[in-house]
Amino acid sequence: MSVFEIKQAGERKGRGLFATKRIAKGEIVLQEEPYAFSVYPHAREKYCNYSLAPPAEGENLKRCSKTKMSYFKDKECIQKAWTEHDYKRESKSIVKLRQYNEAAEFPAPLLFAAKVCWKMQRGKKEAQMIHNLSCEWEKEPKERIDEHKHLATMLSIFVDGYQADEEVIVEYAQILSKLNTNSFSIVGPDMETVAMAIFPNFGAMANHSMTPNS
């Protein structure tokens, strides 16, 4: 029997998780692997960008020779990131865009959204998991929508290799709105923020007030 159920949490609060029984101290209530994540810039040299584990004592992470901005524990982690986390596509886009602008910056929200979009392209099931998330796109202030559209323009170039038309830009902006509302930060042992991530199955349902999670 599950220790929780998903149901509506009230007006403007969307769906939420509700306990179905008394939960003991220390009891594991929920475990979910992230749908996608991206390591924050300040943590890239401290935690493996695939496993999110810190290096062993006395060792350093290995920097990616292609992007020169991602760090991994070993070759196995690099290979797994290459195939499982779309790092092949990410590194290709970074290298390509740097040919036009060597000083180009790639903020974590951009890399995070790109990984989500690439995973959505894998199939209907993957895409539907993100489409099912709640947000208040129609009620967002114009300034916030303009911010989403600006990042969406960058996202289309990063993901597709060219600037998409207005219709696609709006679709990307709506995805960014969903991620802004439903994403969480993964923290390390000392509670330092390590990565931004999305957990669409259950994590995004917890304490859903329709405002961005912190």
mmCIF file of C-alpha atoms in Angstrom:
data_model
loop_
_atom_site.group_PDB
_atom_site.id
_atom_site.type_symbol
_atom_site.label_atom_id
_atom_site.label_comp_id
_atom_site.label_asym_id
_atom_site.label_seq_id
_atom_site.Cartn_x
_atom_site.Cartn_y
_atom_site.Cartn_z
ATOM 1 C CA MET A 1 0.000 0.000 0.000
ATOM 2 C CA SER A 2 1.325 3.411 -0.945
ATOM 3 C CA VAL A 3 1.900 5.863 1.887
ATOM 4 C CA PHE A 4 0.455 8.687 -0.196
ATOM 5 C CA GLU A 5 -2.089 9.499 -2.857
ATOM 6 C CA ILE A 6 -2.283 12.247 -5.492
ATOM 7 C CA LYS A 7 -5.342 14.486 -5.475
ATOM 8 C CA GLN A 8 -6.375 18.093 -5.909
ATOM 9 C CA ALA A 9 -5.017 20.309 -3.147
ATOM 10 C CA GLY A 10 -7.588 23.078 -3.406
ATOM 11 C CA GLU A 11 -8.261 26.183 -5.466
ATOM 12 C CA ARG A 12 -5.175 27.426 -7.371
ATOM 13 C CA LYS A 13 -2.970 24.833 -5.653
ATOM 14 C CA GLY A 14 -3.162 22.119 -8.285
ATOM 15 C CA ARG A 15 -2.368 18.520 -7.408
ATOM 16 C CA GLY A 16 -0.621 17.432 -4.238
ATOM 17 C CA LEU A 17 0.595 14.407 -2.284
ATOM 18 C CA PHE A 18 -1.509 13.365 0.704
ATOM 19 C CA ALA A 19 -0.492 10.767 3.291
ATOM 20 C CA THR A 20 -2.736 7.692 3.461
ATOM 21 C CA LYS A 21 -1.358 6.454 6.778
ATOM 22 C CA ARG A 22 0.707 7.584 9.720
ATOM 23 C CA ILE A 23 4.344 8.005 8.623
ATOM 24 C CA ALA A 24 7.047 6.985 11.069
ATOM 25 C CA LYS A 25 10.137 9.107 11.634
ATOM 26 C CA GLY A 26 12.856 8.120 9.165
ATOM 27 C CA GLU A 27 10.487 6.179 6.917
ATOM 28 C CA ILE A 28 11.194 6.553 3.190
ATOM 29 C CA VAL A 29 8.103 8.042 1.618
ATOM 30 C CA LEU A 30 9.198 8.636 -1.947
ATOM 31 C CA GLN A 31 12.111 7.852 -4.241
ATOM 32 C CA GLU A 32 12.300 9.063 -7.820
ATOM 33 C CA GLU A 33 15.122 9.396 -10.309
ATOM 34 C CA PRO A 34 15.229 12.812 -12.023
ATOM 35 C CA TYR A 35 13.761 13.010 -15.502
ATOM 36 C CA ALA A 36 16.603 15.397 -16.322
ATOM 37 C CA PHE A 37 19.038 17.591 -14.410
ATOM 38 C CA SER A 38 21.790 20.121 -14.969
ATOM 39 C CA VAL A 39 24.600 20.931 -12.549
ATOM 40 C CA TYR A 40 24.887 24.549 -11.409
ATOM 41 C CA PRO A 41 28.079 26.342 -12.565
ATOM 42 C CA HIS A 42 29.430 26.716 -9.004
ATOM 43 C CA ALA A 43 29.164 22.941 -8.476
ATOM 44 C CA ARG A 44 30.517 21.612 -11.771
ATOM 45 C CA GLU A 45 34.059 21.142 -10.459
ATOM 46 C CA LYS A 46 32.873 19.724 -7.123
ATOM 47 C CA TYR A 47 30.445 17.009 -8.222
ATOM 48 C CA CYS A 48 30.508 14.550 -11.100
ATOM 49 C CA ASN A 49 28.189 15.953 -13.764
ATOM 50 C CA TYR A 50 26.749 12.462 -14.335
ATOM 51 C CA SER A 51 26.531 10.741 -10.945
ATOM 52 C CA LEU A 52 26.464 13.941 -8.852
ATOM 53 C CA ALA A 53 28.975 12.284 -6.515
ATOM 54 C CA PRO A 54 31.957 14.244 -5.176
ATOM 55 C CA PRO A 55 35.429 12.936 -6.077
ATOM 56 C CA ALA A 56 37.164 10.512 -3.749
ATOM 57 C CA GLU A 57 39.441 12.083 -1.175
ATOM 58 C CA GLY A 58 42.705 13.199 -2.789
ATOM 59 C CA GLU A 59 41.304 12.923 -6.323
ATOM 60 C CA ASN A 60 40.015 15.481 -8.809
ATOM 61 C CA LEU A 61 37.244 15.262 -11.349
ATOM 62 C CA LYS A 62 38.213 14.989 -15.019
ATOM 63 C CA ARG A 63 37.277 17.941 -17.219
ATOM 64 C CA CYS A 64 35.620 17.266 -20.567
ATOM 65 C CA SER A 65 38.120 18.071 -23.325
ATOM 66 C CA LYS A 66 35.347 19.132 -25.726
ATOM 67 C CA THR A 67 33.293 21.619 -23.715
ATOM 68 C CA LYS A 68 35.915 22.419 -21.052
ATOM 69 C CA MET A 69 33.059 23.179 -18.657
ATOM 70 C CA SER A 70 31.807 19.771 -17.504
ATOM 71 C CA TYR A 71 33.539 17.470 -15.041
ATOM 72 C CA PHE A 72 33.236 13.727 -14.485
ATOM 73 C CA LYS A 73 34.504 11.130 -12.042
ATOM 74 C CA ASP A 74 35.914 8.828 -14.727
ATOM 75 C CA LYS A 75 35.568 7.684 -18.345
ATOM 76 C CA GLU A 76 32.645 5.434 -17.459
ATOM 77 C CA CYS A 77 30.646 8.410 -16.192
ATOM 78 C CA ILE A 78 31.494 10.383 -19.328
ATOM 79 C CA GLN A 79 30.330 7.506 -21.548
ATOM 80 C CA LYS A 80 27.101 7.092 -19.604
ATOM 81 C CA ALA A 81 26.396 10.830 -19.731
ATOM 82 C CA TRP A 82 27.116 10.705 -23.477
ATOM 83 C CA THR A 83 24.346 8.146 -24.086
ATOM 84 C CA GLU A 84 21.915 8.474 -21.176
ATOM 85 C CA HIS A 85 21.870 12.236 -20.510
ATOM 86 C CA ASP A 86 22.205 13.569 -24.072
ATOM 87 C CA TYR A 87 25.664 14.904 -23.276
ATOM 88 C CA LYS A 88 26.690 14.077 -26.853
ATOM 89 C CA ARG A 89 24.135 16.552 -28.194
ATOM 90 C CA GLU A 90 24.885 19.085 -25.469
ATOM 91 C CA SER A 91 28.632 19.093 -26.137
ATOM 92 C CA LYS A 92 28.066 19.284 -29.893
ATOM 93 C CA SER A 93 25.854 22.359 -29.483
ATOM 94 C CA ILE A 94 28.312 24.046 -27.128
ATOM 95 C CA VAL A 95 31.258 23.483 -29.470
ATOM 96 C CA LYS A 96 29.257 24.650 -32.491
ATOM 97 C CA LEU A 97 28.049 27.867 -30.868
ATOM 98 C CA ARG A 98 31.531 28.678 -29.581
ATOM 99 C CA GLN A 99 32.735 28.715 -33.165
ATOM 100 C CA TYR A 100 30.615 31.827 -33.632
ATOM 101 C CA ASN A 101 31.221 33.304 -30.197
ATOM 102 C CA GLU A 102 34.129 32.078 -28.101
ATOM 103 C CA ALA A 103 32.801 33.935 -25.076
ATOM 104 C CA ALA A 104 29.345 32.352 -25.306
ATOM 105 C CA GLU A 105 27.860 31.456 -21.931
ATOM 106 C CA PHE A 106 25.537 28.556 -21.263
ATOM 107 C CA PRO A 107 23.516 29.121 -18.073
ATOM 108 C CA ALA A 108 22.225 26.125 -16.154
ATOM 109 C CA PRO A 109 18.536 26.839 -16.997
ATOM 110 C CA LEU A 110 19.400 26.682 -20.714
ATOM 111 C CA LEU A 111 21.309 23.390 -20.422
ATOM 112 C CA PHE A 112 18.598 21.985 -18.159
ATOM 113 C CA ALA A 113 15.779 22.890 -20.555
ATOM 114 C CA ALA A 114 17.735 21.506 -23.516
ATOM 115 C CA LYS A 115 18.086 18.117 -21.809
ATOM 116 C CA VAL A 116 14.356 18.095 -21.096
ATOM 117 C CA CYS A 117 13.508 18.956 -24.717
ATOM 118 C CA TRP A 118 15.835 16.302 -26.118
ATOM 119 C CA LYS A 119 14.283 13.701 -23.832
ATOM 120 C CA MET A 120 10.798 14.785 -24.889
ATOM 121 C CA GLN A 121 11.831 14.119 -28.490
ATOM 122 C CA ARG A 122 12.481 10.449 -27.680
ATOM 123 C CA GLY A 123 8.814 9.519 -27.678
ATOM 124 C CA LYS A 124 5.222 10.360 -26.786
ATOM 125 C CA LYS A 125 5.511 8.914 -23.264
ATOM 126 C CA GLU A 126 8.518 11.094 -22.416
ATOM 127 C CA ALA A 127 6.874 14.188 -23.898
ATOM 128 C CA GLN A 128 3.549 13.587 -22.133
ATOM 129 C CA MET A 129 5.251 13.477 -18.732
ATOM 130 C CA ILE A 130 6.236 17.138 -19.180
ATOM 131 C CA HIS A 131 2.994 18.199 -20.888
ATOM 132 C CA ASN A 132 1.055 16.842 -17.880
ATOM 133 C CA LEU A 133 2.779 19.249 -15.481
ATOM 134 C CA SER A 134 0.795 22.223 -14.237
ATOM 135 C CA CYS A 135 1.663 25.898 -14.593
ATOM 136 C CA GLU A 136 -0.148 29.203 -14.915
ATOM 137 C CA TRP A 137 1.102 30.347 -18.304
ATOM 138 C CA GLU A 138 -2.090 32.293 -19.034
ATOM 139 C CA LYS A 139 -1.805 34.200 -15.754
ATOM 140 C CA GLU A 140 1.909 34.981 -15.828
ATOM 141 C CA PRO A 141 2.817 38.684 -16.081
ATOM 142 C CA LYS A 142 3.998 39.926 -19.463
ATOM 143 C CA GLU A 143 7.507 40.537 -18.122
ATOM 144 C CA ARG A 144 7.857 36.891 -17.105
ATOM 145 C CA ILE A 145 6.473 35.659 -20.439
ATOM 146 C CA ASP A 146 8.953 37.888 -22.278
ATOM 147 C CA GLU A 147 11.765 36.375 -20.190
ATOM 148 C CA HIS A 148 10.594 32.863 -21.094
ATOM 149 C CA LYS A 149 10.434 33.787 -24.783
ATOM 150 C CA HIS A 150 13.924 35.290 -24.717
ATOM 151 C CA LEU A 151 15.395 32.118 -23.217
ATOM 152 C CA ALA A 152 13.206 30.036 -25.558
ATOM 153 C CA THR A 153 14.859 31.721 -28.549
ATOM 154 C CA MET A 154 18.276 30.715 -27.222
ATOM 155 C CA LEU A 155 16.897 27.250 -26.460
ATOM 156 C CA SER A 156 15.678 26.704 -30.018
ATOM 157 C CA ILE A 157 19.132 27.549 -31.381
ATOM 158 C CA PHE A 158 20.807 25.270 -28.846
ATOM 159 C CA VAL A 159 18.415 22.339 -29.329
ATOM 160 C CA ASP A 160 17.558 22.577 -33.033
ATOM 161 C CA GLY A 161 20.570 24.412 -34.443
ATOM 162 C CA TYR A 162 18.556 27.376 -35.743
ATOM 163 C CA GLN A 163 16.152 30.032 -34.509
ATOM 164 C CA ALA A 164 12.665 28.604 -34.700
ATOM 165 C CA ASP A 165 9.523 30.475 -35.762
ATOM 166 C CA GLU A 166 7.254 32.237 -33.296
ATOM 167 C CA GLU A 167 4.919 29.261 -32.810
ATOM 168 C CA VAL A 168 7.762 26.975 -31.756
ATOM 169 C CA ILE A 169 9.278 29.713 -29.576
ATOM 170 C CA VAL A 170 5.982 29.926 -27.672
ATOM 171 C CA GLU A 171 5.954 26.124 -27.228
ATOM 172 C CA TYR A 172 9.478 26.243 -25.814
ATOM 173 C CA ALA A 173 8.518 29.191 -23.593
ATOM 174 C CA GLN A 174 5.598 27.200 -22.170
ATOM 175 C CA ILE A 175 7.941 24.302 -21.398
ATOM 176 C CA LEU A 176 10.239 26.773 -19.608
ATOM 177 C CA SER A 177 7.255 27.992 -17.605
ATOM 178 C CA LYS A 178 6.466 24.413 -16.537
ATOM 179 C CA LEU A 179 10.086 23.807 -15.547
ATOM 180 C CA ASN A 180 10.217 27.081 -13.618
ATOM 181 C CA THR A 181 7.123 26.063 -11.670
ATOM 182 C CA ASN A 182 7.930 22.400 -11.083
ATOM 183 C CA SER A 183 11.707 21.978 -10.851
ATOM 184 C CA PHE A 184 13.657 21.390 -7.655
ATOM 185 C CA SER A 185 17.256 21.805 -6.536
ATOM 186 C CA ILE A 186 19.319 18.726 -5.709
ATOM 187 C CA VAL A 187 21.567 19.372 -2.716
ATOM 188 C CA GLY A 188 24.778 17.772 -1.487
ATOM 189 C CA PRO A 189 25.622 16.394 1.976
ATOM 190 C CA ASP A 190 26.288 19.904 3.314
ATOM 191 C CA MET A 191 23.015 21.185 1.781
ATOM 192 C CA GLU A 192 24.873 23.061 -0.965
ATOM 193 C CA THR A 193 22.794 23.289 -4.122
ATOM 194 C CA VAL A 194 24.283 20.990 -6.773
ATOM 195 C CA ALA A 195 21.835 20.756 -9.667
ATOM 196 C CA MET A 196 18.402 21.756 -10.890
ATOM 197 C CA ALA A 197 16.152 18.818 -11.715
ATOM 198 C CA ILE A 198 12.636 17.800 -12.651
ATOM 199 C CA PHE A 199 10.739 14.865 -11.105
ATOM 200 C CA PRO A 200 7.476 14.715 -13.095
ATOM 201 C CA ASN A 201 6.054 11.443 -11.752
ATOM 202 C CA PHE A 202 5.625 12.365 -8.099
ATOM 203 C CA GLY A 203 8.134 15.008 -7.019
ATOM 204 C CA ALA A 204 6.431 17.797 -8.955
ATOM 205 C CA MET A 205 3.163 16.996 -7.174
ATOM 206 C CA ALA A 206 4.498 17.717 -3.688
ATOM 207 C CA ASN A 207 3.318 20.973 -2.061
ATOM 208 C CA HIS A 208 2.205 22.291 -5.421
ATOM 209 C CA SER A 209 1.147 25.899 -4.921
ATOM 210 C CA MET A 210 1.538 26.816 -8.624
ATOM 211 C CA THR A 211 4.485 29.035 -7.746
ATOM 212 C CA PRO A 212 8.108 28.155 -8.572
ATOM 213 C CA ASN A 213 9.731 25.673 -6.203
ATOM 214 C CA SER A 214 12.824 26.825 -4.332
#
